[in-house]
N, CA, C and O of each residue as an XYZ file, in Angstrom:
796
protein
N       0.841     -1.193      0.000
C       0.000      0.000      0.000
C       0.876      1.244      0.000
O       1.927      1.283      0.640
N       0.437      2.232     -0.711
C       1.173      3.493     -0.729
C       0.891      4.287      0.522
O      -0.096      4.048      1.218
N       1.778      5.249      0.806
C       1.605      6.078      1.985
C       0.676      7.237      1.648
O       0.660      7.706      0.510
N      -0.099      7.702      2.625
C      -1.078      8.751      2.386
C      -0.546     10.126      2.752
O      -1.275     10.930      3.332
N       0.711     10.415      2.425
C       1.240     11.750      2.670
C       0.710     12.703      1.617
O       0.589     12.315      0.454
N       0.384     13.955      1.988
C      -0.110     14.906      0.993
C       0.994     15.275      0.008
O       2.099     15.646      0.403
N       0.674     15.166     -1.290
C       1.637     15.480     -2.337
C       0.998     16.396     -3.359
O      -0.225     16.428     -3.498
N       1.836     17.150     -4.081
C       1.350     18.002     -5.149
C       1.076     17.150     -6.377
O       1.296     15.939     -6.369
N       0.588     17.802     -7.446
C       0.312     17.062     -8.686
C       1.574     16.459     -9.289
O       1.504     15.466    -10.014
N       2.731     17.053     -8.992
C       4.003     16.532     -9.522
C       4.570     15.407     -8.669
O       5.641     14.881     -8.972
N       3.869     15.034     -7.613
C       4.354     13.963     -6.748
C       5.255     14.445     -5.625
O       5.724     13.641     -4.819
N       5.506     15.761     -5.561
C       6.353     16.302     -4.507
C       5.543     16.476     -3.228
O       4.341     16.743     -3.268
N       6.217     16.322     -2.100
C       5.544     16.554     -0.823
C       5.164     18.022     -0.705
O       5.941     18.907     -1.065
N       3.967     18.272     -0.199
C       3.553     19.650      0.012
C       4.386     20.259      1.128
O       4.768     19.585      2.085
N       4.662     21.568      0.978
C       5.582     22.204      1.905
C       4.890     23.014      2.999
O       5.562     23.681      3.786
N       3.542     22.965      3.061
C       2.893     23.684      4.162
C       3.091     22.875      5.428
O       2.709     21.708      5.508
N       3.687     23.508      6.398
C       3.994     22.796      7.639
C       3.404     23.547      8.820
O       3.933     24.579      9.234
N       2.317     23.033      9.359
C       1.688     23.709     10.499
C       2.585     23.646     11.731
O       3.241     22.641     12.004
N       2.587     24.751     12.457
C       3.378     24.793     13.681
C       2.518     24.590     14.920
O       3.037     24.258     15.986
N       1.213     24.783     14.792
C       0.281     24.586     15.901
C      -0.795     23.606     15.456
O      -1.075     23.477     14.264
N      -1.392     22.921     16.415
C      -2.417     21.929     16.081
C      -3.590     22.541     15.326
O      -4.117     21.928     14.398
N      -4.005     23.755     15.718
C      -5.167     24.359     15.075
C      -4.862     24.843     13.654
O      -5.778     25.226     12.926
N      -3.599     24.829     13.255
C      -3.244     25.195     11.888
C      -3.390     24.016     10.921
O      -3.265     24.194      9.709
N      -3.652     22.825     11.441
C      -3.811     21.643     10.599
C      -5.242     21.610     10.085
O      -6.187     21.502     10.867
N      -5.401     21.704      8.761
C      -6.745     21.785      8.181
C      -7.577     20.549      8.501
O      -8.782     20.661      8.726
N      -6.948     19.357      8.526
C      -7.690     18.139      8.833
C      -8.307     18.192     10.224
O      -9.423     17.719     10.436
N      -7.579     18.768     11.163
C      -8.101     18.859     12.528
C      -9.231     19.889     12.625
O     -10.167     19.721     13.407
N      -9.139     20.947     11.830
C     -10.235     21.917     11.822
C     -11.503     21.286     11.243
O     -12.594     21.458     11.788
N     -11.351     20.553     10.131
C     -12.500     19.859      9.543
C     -13.056     18.833     10.534
O     -14.270     18.694     10.681
N     -12.149     18.116     11.214
C     -12.585     17.107     12.178
C     -13.369     17.753     13.315
O     -14.359     17.190     13.780
N     -12.939     18.919     13.762
C     -13.632     19.607     14.856
C     -15.056     19.970     14.451
O     -15.998     19.769     15.217
N     -15.206     20.506     13.239
C     -16.555     20.876     12.772
C     -17.396     19.617     12.568
O     -18.578     19.587     12.910
N     -16.767     18.566     12.002
C     -17.484     17.302     11.825
C     -17.928     16.748     13.168
O     -19.028     16.209     13.291
N     -17.065     16.881     14.185
C     -17.418     16.412     15.524
C     -18.608     17.148     16.091
O     -19.446     16.553     16.769
N     -18.693     18.457     15.816
C     -19.842     19.236     16.292
C     -21.120     18.701     15.660
O     -22.125     18.523     16.348
N     -21.086     18.442     14.344
C     -22.277     17.920     13.678
C     -22.589     16.495     14.141
O     -23.754     16.105     14.221
N     -21.556     15.731     14.440
C     -21.762     14.365     14.928
C     -22.486     14.384     16.274
O     -23.419     13.612     16.496
N     -22.052     15.265     17.163
C     -22.715     15.404     18.468
C     -24.136     15.944     18.286
O     -25.067     15.513     18.967
N     -24.289     16.906     17.346
C     -25.622     17.458     17.097
C     -26.567     16.377     16.577
O     -27.737     16.330     16.958
N     -26.057     15.517     15.710
C     -26.888     14.427     15.204
C     -27.274     13.457     16.308
O     -28.407     12.978     16.363
N     -26.329     13.174     17.181
C     -26.606     12.265     18.311
C     -27.681     12.869     19.223
O     -28.619     12.185     19.632
N     -27.527     14.167     19.536
C     -28.508     14.821     20.409
C     -29.870     14.898     19.745
O     -30.896     14.721     20.402
N     -29.886     15.163     18.439
C     -31.166     15.216     17.716
C     -31.836     13.855     17.731
O     -33.054     13.759     17.880
N     -31.044     12.804     17.577
C     -31.601     11.446     17.604
C     -32.157     11.118     18.988
O     -33.216     10.501     19.105
N     -31.446     11.528     20.027
C     -31.892     11.245     21.402
C     -33.162     12.029     21.764
O     -33.944     11.613     22.619
N     -33.346     13.180     21.087
C     -34.518     14.017     21.380
C     -35.653     13.777     20.395
O     -36.525     14.626     20.213
N     -35.628     12.610     19.766
C     -36.710     12.172     18.882
C     -36.971     13.121     17.716
O     -38.124     13.373     17.364
N     -35.896     13.652     17.113
C     -36.054     14.450     15.899
C     -36.411     13.515     14.750
O     -36.252     12.299     14.862
N     -36.886     14.073     13.661
C     -37.275     13.232     12.515
C     -36.052     12.518     11.959
O     -34.935     13.033     12.007
N     -36.286     11.328     11.433
C     -35.179     10.507     10.910
C     -34.426     11.188      9.789
O     -33.205     11.058      9.698
N     -35.128     11.911      8.936
C     -34.453     12.572      7.819
C     -33.560     13.718      8.303
O     -32.498     13.965      7.731
N     -34.000     14.423      9.369
C     -33.185     15.516      9.910
C     -31.909     14.969     10.542
O     -30.821     15.517     10.361
N     -32.066     13.877     11.284
C     -30.899     13.254     11.917
C     -29.925     12.750     10.861
O     -28.715     12.945     10.980
N     -30.456     12.102      9.829
C     -29.603     11.597      8.747
C     -28.899     12.738      8.036
O     -27.732     12.610      7.665
N     -29.595     13.861      7.838
C     -28.989     15.014      7.165
C     -27.827     15.583      7.996
O     -26.789     15.958      7.450
N     -28.015     15.643      9.312
C     -26.952     16.162     10.185
C     -25.744     15.223     10.141
O     -24.602     15.674     10.042
N     -26.006     13.916     10.214
C     -24.910     12.953     10.137
C     -24.222     13.006      8.772
O     -23.007     12.830      8.673
N     -25.006     13.250      7.730
C     -24.430     13.337      6.380
C     -23.482     14.530      6.269
O     -22.453     14.446      5.597
N     -23.820     15.626      6.918
C     -22.930     16.793      6.919
C     -21.642     16.455      7.664
O     -20.549     16.798      7.214
N     -21.776     15.779      8.807
C     -20.585     15.365      9.557
C     -19.717     14.435      8.727
O     -18.491     14.544      8.729
N     -20.373     13.510      8.008
C     -19.636     12.585      7.141
C     -18.907     13.339      6.044
O     -17.736     13.066      5.780
N     -19.585     14.288      5.398
C     -18.960     15.042      4.306
C     -17.756     15.835      4.794
O     -16.720     15.879      4.130
N     -17.898     16.460      5.959
C     -16.787     17.253      6.496
C     -15.597     16.374      6.859
O     -14.458     16.709      6.535
N     -15.853     15.256      7.525
C     -14.766     14.353      7.900
C     -14.119     13.710      6.689
O     -12.895     13.595      6.616
N     -14.950     13.287      5.732
C     -14.428     12.599      4.547
C     -13.660     13.538      3.633
O     -12.808     13.092      2.865
N     -13.949     14.830      3.704
C     -13.261     15.795      2.837
C     -11.746     15.791      3.066
O     -10.985     16.184      2.182
N     -11.314     15.354      4.235
C      -9.885     15.374      4.557
C      -9.115     14.235      3.908
O      -7.890     14.304      3.804
N      -9.814     13.176      3.464
C      -9.067     12.050      2.893
C      -9.636     11.487      1.595
O      -8.888     10.887      0.824
N     -10.926     11.656      1.321
C     -11.506     11.050      0.124
C     -10.959     11.662     -1.171
O     -10.618     10.900     -2.075
N     -10.853     12.992     -1.316
C     -10.319     13.524     -2.582
C      -8.904     13.021     -2.889
O      -8.607     12.653     -4.025
N      -8.043     13.008     -1.884
C      -6.682     12.507     -2.088
C      -6.670     11.022     -2.410
O      -5.866     10.557     -3.217
N      -7.576     10.278     -1.769
C      -7.670      8.843     -2.028
C      -8.088      8.590     -3.471
O      -7.533      7.714     -4.134
N      -9.056      9.347     -3.958
C      -9.515      9.169     -5.339
C      -8.414      9.523     -6.345
O      -8.274      8.862     -7.374
N      -7.641     10.561     -6.044
C      -6.522     10.915     -6.934
C      -5.485      9.804     -6.970
O      -4.969      9.470     -8.037
N      -5.174      9.224     -5.802
C      -4.207      8.134     -5.760
C      -4.745      6.882     -6.449
O      -3.996      6.164     -7.111
N      -6.047      6.620     -6.292
C      -6.640      5.472     -6.964
C      -6.562      5.630     -8.484
O      -6.358      4.654     -9.206
N      -6.725      6.867     -8.960
C      -6.633      7.114    -10.403
C      -5.231      6.815    -10.919
O      -5.050      6.490    -12.092
N      -4.239      6.927    -10.036
C      -2.853      6.613    -10.409
C      -2.493      5.173    -10.079
O      -1.345      4.764    -10.256
N      -3.463      4.400     -9.599
C      -3.222      2.997     -9.290
C      -2.575      2.752     -7.939
O      -1.976      1.699     -7.720
N      -2.688      3.718     -7.028
C      -2.082      3.567     -5.702
C      -3.161      3.359     -4.656
O      -4.209      4.004     -4.684
N      -2.887      2.451     -3.735
C      -3.824      2.142     -2.656
C      -3.179      2.525     -1.336
O      -1.981      2.322     -1.138
N      -3.974      3.079     -0.438
C      -3.466      3.437      0.882
C      -4.521      3.198      1.938
O      -5.580      2.635      1.661
N      -4.226      3.627      3.144
C      -5.174      3.461      4.247
C      -6.443      4.256      3.966
O      -7.539      3.836      4.338
N      -6.294      5.400      3.310
C      -7.462      6.206      2.949
C      -8.434      5.435      2.081
O      -9.645      5.639      2.169
N      -7.913      4.545      1.239
C      -8.776      3.714      0.392
C      -9.655      2.818      1.258
O     -10.854      2.687      1.012
N      -9.054      2.205      2.265
C      -9.817      1.331      3.157
C     -10.876      2.113      3.927
O     -11.998      1.639      4.107
N     -10.514      3.312      4.381
C     -11.474      4.130      5.113
C     -12.621      4.569      4.206
O     -13.775      4.613      4.632
N     -12.303      4.888      2.974
C     -13.340      5.291      2.016
C     -14.294      4.139      1.751
O     -15.511      4.323      1.734
N     -13.738      2.945      1.544
C     -14.579      1.765      1.308
C     -15.468      1.502      2.526
O     -16.651      1.194      2.378
N     -14.904      1.621      3.716
C     -15.684      1.384      4.935
C     -16.809      2.412      5.068
O     -17.927      2.058      5.441
N     -16.523      3.678      4.769
C     -17.544      4.721      4.879
C     -18.650      4.497      3.850
O     -19.833      4.603      4.173
N     -18.268      4.188      2.615
C     -19.269      3.936      1.569
C     -20.114      2.721      1.941
O     -21.333      2.730      1.771
N     -19.456      1.666      2.454
C     -20.192      0.474      2.868
C     -21.196      0.773      3.967
O     -22.319      0.268      3.949
N     -20.786      1.600      4.925
C     -21.702      1.952      6.023
C     -22.898      2.737      5.507
O     -24.021      2.532      5.967
N     -22.665      3.636      4.552
C     -23.770      4.419      3.984
C     -24.720      3.497      3.226
O     -25.939      3.629      3.340
N     -24.162      2.557      2.448
C     -25.004      1.612      1.699
C     -25.877      0.799      2.653
O     -27.028      0.495      2.339
N     -25.339      0.452      3.801
C     -26.092     -0.310      4.797
C     -27.056      0.568      5.592
O     -27.792      0.071      6.444
N     -27.053      1.877      5.313
C     -27.943      2.796      6.006
C     -27.418      3.285      7.338
O     -28.165      3.876      8.119
N     -26.153      3.051      7.608
C     -25.545      3.463      8.873
C     -24.714      4.733      8.676
O     -23.487      4.714      8.775
N     -25.406      5.822      8.400
C     -24.722      7.089      8.124
C     -24.006      7.592      9.375
O     -22.942      8.204      9.269
N     -24.560      7.349     10.532
C     -23.916      7.790     11.780
C     -22.569      7.105     11.957
O     -21.596      7.749     12.351
N     -22.500      5.797     11.670
C     -21.234      5.069     11.796
C     -20.220      5.562     10.770
O     -19.032      5.687     11.065
N     -20.705      5.840      9.564
C     -19.801      6.372      8.531
C     -19.259      7.735      8.948
O     -18.083      8.030      8.734
N     -20.109      8.562      9.540
C     -19.676      9.886     10.006
C     -18.665      9.760     11.129
O     -17.683     10.502     11.170
N     -18.899      8.820     12.047
C     -17.958      8.618     13.147
C     -16.618      8.134     12.623
O     -15.569      8.571     13.097
N     -16.645      7.231     11.646
C     -15.406      6.742     11.051
C     -14.632      7.881     10.377
O     -13.422      8.014     10.558
N     -15.346      8.700      9.597
C     -14.690      9.824      8.915
C     -14.134     10.820      9.922
O     -13.045     11.361      9.726
N     -14.871     11.064     10.993
C     -14.421     11.974     12.050
C     -13.128     11.470     12.684
O     -12.156     12.215     12.810
N     -13.124     10.201     13.080
C     -11.933      9.643     13.732
C     -10.741      9.593     12.782
O      -9.616      9.902     13.177
N     -10.984      9.206     11.536
C      -9.858      9.106     10.603
C      -9.314     10.486     10.246
O      -8.108     10.637     10.050
N     -10.180     11.493     10.160
C      -9.681     12.846      9.878
C      -8.821     13.354     11.033
O      -7.860     14.092     10.815
N      -9.163     12.960     12.264
C      -8.310     13.317     13.409
C      -6.949     12.656     13.267
O      -5.917     13.297     13.467
N      -6.948     11.363     12.921
C      -5.659     10.663     12.794
C      -4.835     11.238     11.652
O      -3.614     11.343     11.768
N      -5.479     11.614     10.549
C      -4.761     12.245      9.440
C      -4.133     13.568      9.882
O      -2.981     13.859      9.562
N      -4.906     14.361     10.619
C      -4.396     15.644     11.090
C      -3.237     15.491     12.053
O      -2.248     16.217     11.954
N      -3.347     14.544     12.993
C      -2.262     14.321     13.946
C      -1.017     13.794     13.241
O       0.104     14.144     13.610
N      -1.215     12.948     12.222
C      -0.071     12.456     11.467
C       0.624     13.596     10.720
O       1.852     13.683     10.707
N      -0.175     14.466     10.101
C       0.423     15.598      9.387
C       1.211     16.494     10.336
O       2.301     16.959     10.006
N       0.645     16.729     11.518
C       1.322     17.571     12.506
C       2.630     16.928     12.962
O       3.650     17.606     13.082
N       2.599     15.614     13.218
C       3.808     14.912     13.657
C       4.877     14.911     12.566
O       6.058     15.105     12.853
N       4.471     14.694     11.325
C       5.429     14.697     10.208
C       6.046     16.085     10.049
O       7.248     16.212      9.816
N       5.217     17.125     10.176
C       5.733     18.491     10.058
C       6.744     18.792     11.160
O       7.773     19.415     10.902
N       6.456     18.353     12.394
C       7.408     18.560     13.494
C       8.710     17.805     13.240
O       9.795     18.324     13.504
N       8.602     16.591     12.732
C       9.801     15.802     12.442
C      10.636     16.476     11.366
O      11.860     16.549     11.483
N       9.983     16.971     10.312
C      10.716     17.667      9.247
C      11.445     18.893      9.781
O      12.598     19.145      9.433
N      10.750     19.661     10.640
C      11.392     20.844     11.219
C      12.597     20.444     12.053
O      13.637     21.102     12.002
N      12.461     19.367     12.822
C      13.577     18.899     13.638
C      14.755     18.447     12.796
O      15.906     18.732     13.128
N      14.472     17.742     11.706
C      15.555     17.294     10.825
C      16.235     18.468     10.144
O      17.457     18.484      9.995
N      15.437     19.460      9.726
C      16.047     20.647      9.106
C      16.947     21.371     10.098
O      18.034     21.827      9.741
N      16.488     21.477     11.353
C      17.306     22.123     12.380
C      18.589     21.339     12.602
O      19.655     21.927     12.791
N      18.491     20.011     12.581
C      19.674     19.176     12.767
C      20.640     19.321     11.595
O      21.852     19.414     11.791
N      20.101     19.340     10.380
C      20.966     19.489      9.201
C      21.614     20.868      9.137
O      22.694     21.029      8.568
N      20.945     21.868      9.727
C      21.537     23.208      9.714
C      22.776     23.281     10.604
O      23.549     24.235     10.511
N      22.971     22.271     11.475
C      24.152     22.256     12.335
C      25.410     21.804     11.594
O      26.524     22.021     12.071
N      25.233     21.175     10.428
C      26.404     20.706      9.676
C      27.163     21.928      9.157
O      26.562     22.797      8.525
N      28.466     22.010      9.410
C      29.220     23.172      8.933
C      29.312     23.183      7.415
O      29.196     22.138      6.775
N      29.521     24.362      6.840
C      29.584     24.476      5.380
C      30.942     24.058      4.840
O      31.081     23.787      3.647
N      31.943     24.006      5.712
C      33.276     23.586      5.255
C      34.002     22.834      6.369
O      33.670     22.953      7.549
N      34.986     22.071      5.961
C      35.788     21.302      6.911
C      37.255     21.461      6.527
O      37.589     21.577      5.348
N      38.119     21.464      7.526
C      39.560     21.565      7.280
C      40.188     20.194      7.468
O      40.052     19.572      8.521
N      40.879     19.733      6.430
C      41.568     18.448      6.534
C      43.058     18.666      6.310
O      43.471     19.648      5.693
N      43.850     17.744      6.817
C      45.306     17.804      6.647
C      45.705     16.803      5.571
O      45.458     15.603      5.698
N      46.328     17.313      4.508
C      46.842     16.453      3.442
C      48.301     16.812      3.202
O      48.633     17.947      2.861
N      49.148     15.838      3.385
C      50.584     16.046      3.199
C      51.092     17.212      4.033
O      51.950     17.977      3.591
N      50.559     17.342      5.240
C      51.025     18.371      6.160
C      50.448     19.742      5.912
O      50.778     20.676      6.643
N      49.605     19.906      4.922
C      48.997     21.214      4.649
C      47.499     21.155      4.921
O      46.859     20.112      4.792
N      46.967     22.306      5.301
C      45.543     22.390      5.584
C      44.775     22.677      4.293
O      45.103     23.604      3.553
N      43.752     21.866      4.039
C      42.919     22.036      2.850
C      41.467     22.152      3.316
O      40.992     21.347      4.116
N      40.777     23.164      2.802
C      39.380     23.369      3.162
C      38.510     22.723      2.082
O      38.651     23.016      0.894
N      37.611     21.842      2.518
C      36.718     21.139      1.595
C      35.291     21.195      2.136
O      35.061     21.514      3.303
N      34.347     20.881      1.263
C      32.955     20.758      1.700
C      32.793     19.433      2.436
O      33.446     18.452      2.079
N      31.941     19.381      3.452
C      31.749     18.131      4.192
C      31.362     16.953      3.296
O      31.700     15.808      3.596
N      30.657     17.231      2.199
C      30.265     16.151      1.286
C      31.468     15.551      0.569
O      31.399     14.426      0.074
N      32.576     16.301      0.510
C      33.763     15.819     -0.186
C      34.719     15.060      0.727
O      35.770     14.602      0.278
N      34.364     14.923      2.006
C      35.219     14.167      2.920
C      35.206     12.685      2.542
O      34.182     12.144      2.124
N      36.356     12.049      2.698
C      36.466     10.617      2.384
C      36.967      9.872      3.613
O      37.606     10.450      4.493
N      36.665      8.584      3.655
C      37.162      7.750      4.755
C      38.687      7.807      4.757
O      39.326      7.628      3.721
N      39.255      8.058      5.922
C      40.706      8.146      6.044
C      41.227      9.569      6.093
O      42.392      9.779      6.430
N      40.386     10.572      5.761
C      40.824     11.972      5.851
C      41.108     12.326      7.309
O      40.432     11.853      8.222
N      42.104     13.155      7.502
C      42.440     13.637      8.835
C      41.816     15.020      8.991
O      42.264     15.989      8.377
N      40.794     15.098      9.808
C      40.018     16.315      9.990
C      40.607     17.122     11.135
O      40.849     16.590     12.218
N      40.837     18.405     10.892
C      41.335     19.303     11.929
C      40.146     20.069     12.497
O      39.464     20.798     11.777
N      39.905     19.898     13.797
C      38.787     20.588     14.441
C      39.361     21.522     15.490
O      39.990     21.089     16.456
N      39.135     22.805     15.284
C      39.639     23.809     16.218
C      38.615     24.031     17.335
O      37.445     23.680     17.182
N      39.052     24.616     18.460
C      38.117     24.880     19.561
C      36.941     25.737     19.095
O      37.128     26.759     18.434
N      35.732     25.312     19.445
C      34.529     26.062     19.088
C      33.937     25.693     17.743
O      32.820     26.105     17.432
N      34.658     24.924     16.936
C      34.147     24.540     15.625
C      33.169     23.378     15.748
O      33.193     22.611     16.711
N      32.313     23.277     14.740
C      31.418     22.134     14.658
C      32.122     21.016     13.906
O      32.879     21.269     12.969
N      31.874     19.790     14.316
C      32.505     18.637     13.682
C      31.690     18.262     12.449
O      30.476     18.078     12.538
N      32.353     18.149     11.301
C      31.654     17.934     10.040
C      31.192     16.499      9.830
O      30.292     16.258      9.025
N      31.775     15.557     10.523
C      31.407     14.149     10.348
C      31.811     13.358     11.582
O      32.448     13.892     12.490
N      31.441     12.097     11.611
C      31.882     11.279     12.732
C      33.264     10.712     12.431
O      33.727     10.766     11.292
N      33.905     10.181     13.427
C      35.239      9.625     13.238
C      35.897      9.308     14.562
O      35.260      9.353     15.615
N      37.185      8.986     14.500
C      37.970      8.686     15.697
C      38.938      9.831     15.952
O      39.475     10.420     15.014
N      39.159     10.145     17.228
C      40.131     11.175     17.583
C      41.513     10.524     17.588
O      41.761      9.566     18.320
N      42.415     11.067     16.751
C      43.782     10.532     16.702
C      44.663     11.191     17.742
O      45.431     10.525     18.437
N      44.545     12.511     17.844
C      45.316     13.227     18.870
C      44.436     14.311     19.471
O      43.576     14.879     18.798
N      44.663     14.584     20.736
C      43.931     15.643     21.418
C      42.762     15.108     22.221
O      42.478     13.910     22.228
N      42.099     16.022     22.893
C      40.913     15.700     23.682
C      40.013     16.920     23.666
O      40.472     18.038     23.434
N      38.731     16.703     23.914
C      37.783     17.810     23.859
C      36.514     17.451     24.617
O      36.356     16.334     25.110
N      35.641     18.393     24.695
C      34.288     18.155     25.199
C      33.335     18.533     24.070
O      33.381     19.655     23.565
N      32.477     17.603     23.674
C      31.582     17.812     22.544
C      30.147     18.026     23.009
O      29.644     17.318     23.881
N      29.503     19.021     22.405
C      28.080     19.250     22.652
C      27.306     18.368     21.669
O      27.211     18.691     20.485
N      26.762     17.271     22.153
C      26.016     16.343     21.301
C      24.522     16.389     21.636
O      23.797     15.423     21.397
N      24.072     17.508     22.185
C      22.678     17.611     22.616
C      21.704     17.478     21.449
O      20.590     16.987     21.631
N      22.110     17.907     20.252
C      21.212     17.789     19.100
C      20.977     16.337     18.720
O      19.944     16.006     18.137
N      21.927     15.468     19.045
C      21.795     14.052     18.700
C      21.212     13.225     19.825
O      20.390     12.341     19.585
N      21.629     13.501     21.049
C      21.246     12.635     22.166
C      20.296     13.293     23.148
O      19.655     12.605     23.942
N      20.194     14.619     23.106
C      19.389     15.324     24.089
C      20.137     15.591     25.382
O      19.617     16.272     26.266
N      21.347     15.067     25.505
C      22.174     15.274     26.695
C      22.684     16.710     26.695
O      23.373     17.127     25.764
N      22.349     17.461     27.731
C      22.699     18.884     27.760
C      24.134     19.131     28.203
O      24.700     20.182     27.904
N      24.734     18.166     28.917
C      26.100     18.356     29.408
C      27.092     17.895     28.322
O      26.940     16.802     27.777
N      28.110     18.725     28.005
C      29.096     18.304     27.010
C      29.748     16.959     27.371
O      29.993     16.664     28.541
N      30.019     16.164     26.348
C      30.586     14.824     26.546
C      32.077     14.871     26.321
O      32.541     15.388     25.305
N      32.836     14.331     27.267
C      34.281     14.286     27.121
C      34.660     13.305     26.011
O      34.150     12.186     25.962
N      35.566     13.737     25.115
C      36.023     12.873     24.032
C      37.549     12.893     24.030
O      38.161     13.961     24.009
N      38.150     11.726     24.052
C      39.612     11.620     24.106
C      40.099     10.785     22.941
O      39.306     10.281     22.146
N      41.417     10.641     22.847
C      42.012      9.874     21.755
C      41.423      8.478     21.667
O      41.321      7.758     22.660
N      41.036      8.114     20.447
C      40.444      6.796     20.205
C      38.933      6.797     20.259
O      38.307      5.754     20.072
C-alpha cells in the first residue's frame, strides 16, 4: 500500500507545515465534523425526525471525509492504494447499509488521525532541518602536512580532519590526537558536554 502523505500534482511533498495543532486543516474539519456528529446524536436522542438526523450525520460525514476522500480518489486514479482507500470503502459500505452515523464517526476519527499524522510529520521535518543546519559548510583536513578546506560532502574515509576549539565537527570519526568536550545535545538530548579523548 502506498503512503497517504499529501503530495502536489508533480508527486512532490507539500511544503505547508503547520506549527500549531489548530493550523492543521484536517483537525479543523474534524472539529466541525465532531460538532455535527454530536448534534446528530442529540437530535436522535430528542426524537427528531429521521431525515433531519440523517442530514446532520451526512454533513458530519462530508466534512470528515473531505480530509481524505479527494486525495484517495486521486491516488486510486494513479493505481495507488493506501489506508485512505480502506477508510473510504468502509464509509461507503456503512452508507449503503444505512448506517450514516457510523460512517460519520469513522470519517471523524480518521480525519483526526490524518491531522495528527500531518502535525507529527511536520514537526519531524522541522527537527531534521534544524539538525541538518548544524552541519558546517566547510571542513579543514590535513593532506601532506597542509591544511585544505573542503565541503563536508567531499570528505572521504581516512581523511584527517582538523577541528579547532569552538568549531562544529563535520562528520563522525575517531580522535587521533587531542581531547575535547563535545556538545552532542542535538543528537542525544544530553545537555552536558561529553568528554572525548584519543580513540
